[in-house]
CSV table of C-alpha atoms in Angstrom, one decimal:
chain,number,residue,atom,x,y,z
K,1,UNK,CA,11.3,28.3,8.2
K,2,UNK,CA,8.1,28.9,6.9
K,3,UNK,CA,6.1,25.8,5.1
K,4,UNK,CA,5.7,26.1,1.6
K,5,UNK,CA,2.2,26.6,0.0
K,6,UNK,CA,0.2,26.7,-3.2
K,7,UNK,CA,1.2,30.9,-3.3
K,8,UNK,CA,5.2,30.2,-2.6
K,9,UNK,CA,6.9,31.2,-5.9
K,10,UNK,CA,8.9,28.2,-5.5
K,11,UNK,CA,5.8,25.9,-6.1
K,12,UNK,CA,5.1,28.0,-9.5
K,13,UNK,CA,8.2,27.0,-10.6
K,14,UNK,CA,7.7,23.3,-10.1
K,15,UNK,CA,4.5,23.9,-12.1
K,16,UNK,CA,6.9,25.2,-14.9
K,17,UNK,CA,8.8,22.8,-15.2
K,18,UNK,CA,6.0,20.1,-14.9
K,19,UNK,CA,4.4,21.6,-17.8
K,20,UNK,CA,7.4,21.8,-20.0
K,21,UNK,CA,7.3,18.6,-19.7
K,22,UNK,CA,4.2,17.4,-21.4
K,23,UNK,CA,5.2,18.9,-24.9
K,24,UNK,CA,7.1,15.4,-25.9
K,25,UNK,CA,7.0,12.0,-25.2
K,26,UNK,CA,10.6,12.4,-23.3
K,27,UNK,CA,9.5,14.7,-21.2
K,28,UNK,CA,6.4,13.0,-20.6
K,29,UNK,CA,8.2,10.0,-19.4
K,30,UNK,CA,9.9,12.1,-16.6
K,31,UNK,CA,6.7,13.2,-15.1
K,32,UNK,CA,6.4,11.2,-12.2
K,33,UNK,CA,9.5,12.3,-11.2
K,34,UNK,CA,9.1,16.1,-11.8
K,35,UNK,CA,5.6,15.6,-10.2
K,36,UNK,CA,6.9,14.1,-7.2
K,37,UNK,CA,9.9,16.6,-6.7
K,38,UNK,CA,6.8,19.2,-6.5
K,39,UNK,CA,5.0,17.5,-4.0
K,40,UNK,CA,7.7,17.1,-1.9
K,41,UNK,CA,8.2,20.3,-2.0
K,42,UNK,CA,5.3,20.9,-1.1
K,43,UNK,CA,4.3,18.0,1.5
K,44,UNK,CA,7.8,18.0,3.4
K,45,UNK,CA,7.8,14.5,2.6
K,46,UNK,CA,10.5,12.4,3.8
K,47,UNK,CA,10.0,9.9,1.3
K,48,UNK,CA,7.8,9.8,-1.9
K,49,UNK,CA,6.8,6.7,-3.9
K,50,UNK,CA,5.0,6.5,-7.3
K,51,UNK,CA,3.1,3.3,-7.9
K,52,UNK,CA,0.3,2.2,-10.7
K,53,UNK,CA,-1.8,-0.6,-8.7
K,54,UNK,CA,-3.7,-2.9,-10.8
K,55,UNK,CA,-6.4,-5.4,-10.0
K,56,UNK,CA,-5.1,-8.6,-11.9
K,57,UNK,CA,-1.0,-7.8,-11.4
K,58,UNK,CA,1.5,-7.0,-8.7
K,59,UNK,CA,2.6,-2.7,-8.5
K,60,UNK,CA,4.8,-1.4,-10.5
K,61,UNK,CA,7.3,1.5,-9.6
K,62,UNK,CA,7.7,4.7,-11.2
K,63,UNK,CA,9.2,6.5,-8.9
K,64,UNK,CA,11.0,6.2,-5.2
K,65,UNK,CA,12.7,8.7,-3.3
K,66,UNK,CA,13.3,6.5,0.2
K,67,UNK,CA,14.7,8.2,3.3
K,68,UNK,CA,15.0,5.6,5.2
K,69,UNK,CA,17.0,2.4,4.7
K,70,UNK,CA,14.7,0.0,6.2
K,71,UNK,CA,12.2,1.5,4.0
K,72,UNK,CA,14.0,0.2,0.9
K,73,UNK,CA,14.7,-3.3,2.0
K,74,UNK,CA,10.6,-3.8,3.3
K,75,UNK,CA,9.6,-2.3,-0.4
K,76,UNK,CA,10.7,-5.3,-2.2
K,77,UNK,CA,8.8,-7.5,0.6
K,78,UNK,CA,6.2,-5.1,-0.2
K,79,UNK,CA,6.4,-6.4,-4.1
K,80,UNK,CA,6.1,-9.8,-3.3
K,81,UNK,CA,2.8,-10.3,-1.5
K,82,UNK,CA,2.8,-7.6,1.7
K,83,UNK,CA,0.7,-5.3,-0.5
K,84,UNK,CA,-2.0,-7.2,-0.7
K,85,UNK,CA,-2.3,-6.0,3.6
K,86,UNK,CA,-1.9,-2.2,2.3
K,87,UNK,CA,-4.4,-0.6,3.1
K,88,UNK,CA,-4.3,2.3,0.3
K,89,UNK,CA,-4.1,-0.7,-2.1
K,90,UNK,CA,-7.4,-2.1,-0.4
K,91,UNK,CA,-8.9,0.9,-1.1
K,92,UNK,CA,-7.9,1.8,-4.9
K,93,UNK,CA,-10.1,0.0,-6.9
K,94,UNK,CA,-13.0,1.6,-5.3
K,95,UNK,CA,-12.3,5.0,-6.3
K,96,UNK,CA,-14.0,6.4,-9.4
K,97,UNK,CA,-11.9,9.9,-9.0
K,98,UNK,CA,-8.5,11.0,-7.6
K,99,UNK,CA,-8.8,10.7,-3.9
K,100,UNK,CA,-6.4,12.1,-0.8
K,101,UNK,CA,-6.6,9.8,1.7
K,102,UNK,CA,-4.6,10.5,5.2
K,103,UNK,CA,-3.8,6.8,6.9
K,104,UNK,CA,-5.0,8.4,10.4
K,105,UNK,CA,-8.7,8.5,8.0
K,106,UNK,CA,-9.1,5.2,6.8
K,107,UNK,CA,-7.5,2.7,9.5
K,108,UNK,CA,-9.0,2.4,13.1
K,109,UNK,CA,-7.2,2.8,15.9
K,110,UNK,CA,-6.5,-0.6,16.4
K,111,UNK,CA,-5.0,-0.2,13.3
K,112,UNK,CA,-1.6,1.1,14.5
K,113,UNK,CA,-1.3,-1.5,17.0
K,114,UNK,CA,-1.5,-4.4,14.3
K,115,UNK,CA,1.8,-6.4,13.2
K,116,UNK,CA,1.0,-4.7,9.7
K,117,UNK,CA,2.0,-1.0,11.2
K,118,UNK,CA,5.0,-2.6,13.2
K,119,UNK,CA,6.2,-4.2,10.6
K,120,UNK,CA,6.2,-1.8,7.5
K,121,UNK,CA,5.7,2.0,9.4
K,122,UNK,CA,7.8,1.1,12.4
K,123,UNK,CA,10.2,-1.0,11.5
K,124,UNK,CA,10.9,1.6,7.6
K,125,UNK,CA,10.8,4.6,10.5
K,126,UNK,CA,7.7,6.2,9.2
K,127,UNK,CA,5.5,8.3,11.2
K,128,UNK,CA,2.5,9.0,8.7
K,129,UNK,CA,1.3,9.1,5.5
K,130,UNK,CA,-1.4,10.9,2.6
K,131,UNK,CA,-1.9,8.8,-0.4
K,132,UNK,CA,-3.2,10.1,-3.7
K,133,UNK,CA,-5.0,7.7,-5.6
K,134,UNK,CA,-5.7,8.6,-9.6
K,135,UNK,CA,-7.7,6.0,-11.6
K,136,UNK,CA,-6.4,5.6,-14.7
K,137,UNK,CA,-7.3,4.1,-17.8
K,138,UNK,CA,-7.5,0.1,-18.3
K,139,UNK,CA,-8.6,-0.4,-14.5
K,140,UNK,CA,-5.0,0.4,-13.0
K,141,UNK,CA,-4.7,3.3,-10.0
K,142,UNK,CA,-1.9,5.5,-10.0
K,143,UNK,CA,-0.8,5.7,-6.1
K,144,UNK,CA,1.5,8.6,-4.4
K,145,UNK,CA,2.9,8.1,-1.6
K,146,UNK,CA,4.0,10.9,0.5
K,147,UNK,CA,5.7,9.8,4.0
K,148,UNK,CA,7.1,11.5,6.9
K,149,UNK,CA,9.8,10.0,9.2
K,150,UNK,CA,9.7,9.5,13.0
K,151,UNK,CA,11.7,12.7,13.9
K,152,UNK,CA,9.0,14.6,11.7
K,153,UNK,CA,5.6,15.9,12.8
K,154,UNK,CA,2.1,14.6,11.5
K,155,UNK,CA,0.7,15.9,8.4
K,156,UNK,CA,-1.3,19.1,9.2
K,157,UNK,CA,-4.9,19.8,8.6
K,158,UNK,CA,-3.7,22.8,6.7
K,159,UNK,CA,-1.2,21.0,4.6
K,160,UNK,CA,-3.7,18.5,3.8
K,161,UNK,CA,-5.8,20.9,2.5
K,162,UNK,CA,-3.3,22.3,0.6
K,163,UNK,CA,-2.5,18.8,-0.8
K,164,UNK,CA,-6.2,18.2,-1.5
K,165,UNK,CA,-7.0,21.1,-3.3
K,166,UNK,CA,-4.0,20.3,-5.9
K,167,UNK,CA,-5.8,16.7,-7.2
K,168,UNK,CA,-7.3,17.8,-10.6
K,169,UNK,CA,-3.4,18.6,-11.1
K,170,UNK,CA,-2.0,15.7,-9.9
K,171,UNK,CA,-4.7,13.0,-12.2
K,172,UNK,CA,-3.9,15.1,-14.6
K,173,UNK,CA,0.1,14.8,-14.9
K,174,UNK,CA,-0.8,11.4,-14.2
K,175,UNK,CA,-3.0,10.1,-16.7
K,176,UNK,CA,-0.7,12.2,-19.5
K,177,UNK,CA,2.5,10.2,-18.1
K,178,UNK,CA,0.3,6.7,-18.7
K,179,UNK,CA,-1.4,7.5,-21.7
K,180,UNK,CA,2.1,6.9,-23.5
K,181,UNK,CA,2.9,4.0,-21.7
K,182,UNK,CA,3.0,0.8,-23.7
K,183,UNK,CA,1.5,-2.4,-22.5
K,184,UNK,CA,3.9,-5.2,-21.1
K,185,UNK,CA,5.1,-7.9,-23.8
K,186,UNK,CA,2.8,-10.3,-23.6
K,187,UNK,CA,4.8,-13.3,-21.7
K,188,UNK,CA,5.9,-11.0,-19.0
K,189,UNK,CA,2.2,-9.7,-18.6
K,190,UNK,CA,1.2,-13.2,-18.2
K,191,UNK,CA,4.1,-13.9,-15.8
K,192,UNK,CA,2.7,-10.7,-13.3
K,193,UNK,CA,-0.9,-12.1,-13.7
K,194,UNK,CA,-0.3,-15.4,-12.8
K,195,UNK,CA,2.2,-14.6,-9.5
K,196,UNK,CA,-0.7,-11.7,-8.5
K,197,UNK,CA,-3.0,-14.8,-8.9
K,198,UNK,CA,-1.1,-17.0,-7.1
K,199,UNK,CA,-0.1,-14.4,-4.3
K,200,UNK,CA,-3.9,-13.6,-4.3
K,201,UNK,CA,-4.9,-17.0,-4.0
K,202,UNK,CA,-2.4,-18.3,-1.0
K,203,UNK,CA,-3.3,-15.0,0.8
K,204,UNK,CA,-7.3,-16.4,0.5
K,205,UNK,CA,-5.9,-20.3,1.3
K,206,UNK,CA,-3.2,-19.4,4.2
K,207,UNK,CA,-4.2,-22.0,6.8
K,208,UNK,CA,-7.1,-23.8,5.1
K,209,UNK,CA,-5.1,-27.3,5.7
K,210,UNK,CA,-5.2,-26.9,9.4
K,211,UNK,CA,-8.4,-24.5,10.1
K,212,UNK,CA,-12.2,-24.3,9.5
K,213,UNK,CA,-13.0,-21.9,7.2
K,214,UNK,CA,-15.0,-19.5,10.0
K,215,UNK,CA,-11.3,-19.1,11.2
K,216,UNK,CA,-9.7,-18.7,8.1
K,217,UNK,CA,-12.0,-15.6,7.6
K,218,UNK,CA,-11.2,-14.5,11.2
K,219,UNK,CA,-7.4,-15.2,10.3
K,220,UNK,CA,-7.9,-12.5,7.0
K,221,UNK,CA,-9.1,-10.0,9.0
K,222,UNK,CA,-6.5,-10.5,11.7
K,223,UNK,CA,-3.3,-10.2,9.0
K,224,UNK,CA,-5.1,-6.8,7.9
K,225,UNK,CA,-5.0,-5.0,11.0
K,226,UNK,CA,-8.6,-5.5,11.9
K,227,UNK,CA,-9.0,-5.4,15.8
K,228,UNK,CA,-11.3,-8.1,17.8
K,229,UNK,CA,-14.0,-5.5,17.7
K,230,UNK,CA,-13.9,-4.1,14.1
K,231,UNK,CA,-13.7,-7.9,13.0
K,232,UNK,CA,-16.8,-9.3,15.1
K,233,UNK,CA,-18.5,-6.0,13.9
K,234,UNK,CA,-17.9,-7.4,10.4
K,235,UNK,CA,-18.8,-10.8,10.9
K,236,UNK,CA,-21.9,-9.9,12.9
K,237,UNK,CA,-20.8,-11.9,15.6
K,238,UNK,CA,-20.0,-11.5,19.4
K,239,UNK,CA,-15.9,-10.2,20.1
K,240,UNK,CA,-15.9,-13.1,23.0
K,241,UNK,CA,-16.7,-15.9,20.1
K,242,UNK,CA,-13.9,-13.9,17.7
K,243,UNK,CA,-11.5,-14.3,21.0
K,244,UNK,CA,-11.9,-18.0,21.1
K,245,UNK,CA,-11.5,-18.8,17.2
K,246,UNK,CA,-8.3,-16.7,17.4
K,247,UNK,CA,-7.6,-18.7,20.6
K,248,UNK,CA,-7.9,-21.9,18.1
K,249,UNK,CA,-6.4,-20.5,15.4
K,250,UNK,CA,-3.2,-19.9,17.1
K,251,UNK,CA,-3.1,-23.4,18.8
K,252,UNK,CA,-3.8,-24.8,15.6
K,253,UNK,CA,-1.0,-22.9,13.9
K,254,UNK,CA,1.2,-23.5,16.5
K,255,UNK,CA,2.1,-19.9,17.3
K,256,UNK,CA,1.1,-17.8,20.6
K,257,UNK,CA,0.5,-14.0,19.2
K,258,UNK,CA,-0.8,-11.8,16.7
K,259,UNK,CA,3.5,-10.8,15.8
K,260,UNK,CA,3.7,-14.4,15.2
K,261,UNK,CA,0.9,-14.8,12.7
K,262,UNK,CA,1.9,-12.2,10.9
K,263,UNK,CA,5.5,-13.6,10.7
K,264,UNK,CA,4.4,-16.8,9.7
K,265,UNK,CA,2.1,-15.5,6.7
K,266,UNK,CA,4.8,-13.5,5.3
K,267,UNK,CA,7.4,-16.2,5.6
K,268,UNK,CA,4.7,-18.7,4.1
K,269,UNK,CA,4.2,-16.3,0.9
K,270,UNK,CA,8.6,-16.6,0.0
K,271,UNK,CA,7.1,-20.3,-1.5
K,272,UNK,CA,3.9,-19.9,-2.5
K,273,UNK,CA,2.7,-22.8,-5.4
K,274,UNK,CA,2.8,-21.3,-8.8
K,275,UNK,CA,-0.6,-21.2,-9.2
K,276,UNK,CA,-1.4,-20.8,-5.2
K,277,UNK,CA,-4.4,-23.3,-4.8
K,278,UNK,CA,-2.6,-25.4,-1.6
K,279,UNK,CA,-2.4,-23.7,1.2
K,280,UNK,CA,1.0,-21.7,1.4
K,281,UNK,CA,1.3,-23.4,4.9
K,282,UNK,CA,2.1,-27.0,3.4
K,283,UNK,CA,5.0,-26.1,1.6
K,284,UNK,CA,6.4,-24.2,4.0
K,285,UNK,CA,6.5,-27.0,6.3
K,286,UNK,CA,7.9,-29.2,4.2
């Protein structure tokens, strides 16, 4: 079976259908959907998602088509802090125009050895990812995921291409879906602001009670997949002296390895304070 392209009539009729679409606000609304039916058309994606990010709020979800039943369970652990490791969500507030990235582009190496990879690609049976990420208006970043299972193959150079040469498309469906969307009511937009804060907040405190803040830094980089190398390299300071804070850090926390630490900061955020100035650690030892 040959891959689809750009030139497959098939795609062309995706593009119809997408651009039927955008002549009422009904059909508007359905563009995410419509958009992502094309790209996985497209990608051979196992499983799509369609996010908005925002800097002062959690995600919100537009669209999910999950393959994989782990996958669904992790995504509302994902909601409730485990984005804030992402490291496509890292990245989208620094993008001034729609962006593919590849996760084999932006992480290290070390980076699929970490307890983040384990414990959201491994463990939801995903094999890779491409990201599109659209600024949109109002500081939030539109965010497509496009995922491929275990029992897949990698994305390929060409199909990359083919994905990247598409973006001016896909910010555009994008920004047309969201410039009808109407703002939260505001309670519930102060609810998301505050938990984001708190989240945000406990993520920056996690340990604070029981380390110094050198290894509280260290710790930061050590949830986010950073290896002892990339984080000395960061820090300006020799891996050997990174190896003995994390040597302290774990004694301190009373855990023996890097699955452990990530364990205990996820468990920690489930009881974060509401407005997450202690550190989450306190509370979850009580």
């Amino acid at each position: 079976m040959h891959s689809p392209t750009i030139q497959t009539p098939e795609w062309y009729r995706y593009l119809a259908e997408l651009y039927d679409q955008a002549g009422s606000q009904k059909g508007r609304a359905a563009m995410p959907e419509k958009l992502a039916l094309a790209l996985q058309y497209l990608s051979r994606a196992d499983s799509i998602l369609v996010m908005v990010y925002f800097p002062n709020k959690r995600p919100v979800l537009l669209y999910a088509d999950i393959d994989h039943s782990c996958r669904k369970n992790n995504f509302d652990e994902y909601l409730q802090g485990f984005y804030l490791l992402d490291p496509f969500y890292q990245m989208a507030f620094s993008c001034s125009d729609v962006t593919l990235f590849h996760l084999q582009d932006i992480c290290e190496n070390s980076f699929f050895d970490s307890e983040y990879y384990a414990s959201w690609y491994k463990q939801s049976g995903l094999k890779d990812e491409v990201n599109y990420l659209i600024p949109l208006e109002g500081e939030a970043v539109a965010a497509i995921s496009l995922s491929r299972n275990m029992d897949n193959s990698v994305f390929s150079t060409s199909k990359i291409s083919q994905l990247d040469i598409i973006k001016p498309l896909i910010s555009n469906v994008m920004k047309c879906h969201w410039a009808d969307q109407n703002p939260l009511p505001a309670e519930e937009e102060n609810r998301e602001q505050d938990l984001h804060g708190a989240l945000c907040k406990a993520m920056e405190n996690f340990g604070r009670s029981l380390l110094t803040d050198r290894e509280v830094e260290i710790t930061q980089f050590l949830l986010r997949g950073y290896s002892i190398k990339a984080t000395a390299l960061k820090l300006d300071i020799a891996p050997s002296t990174i190896k003995v804070h994390r040597k302290h850090i774990y004694k301190k926390l009373d855990i023996t390895s890097h699955s452990e630490l990530f364990s205990l900061f996820i468990d920690a955020l489930s009881v974060v304070s509401k407005d997450g100035e202690d550190d989450p650690l306190l509370r979850y030892h009580q």
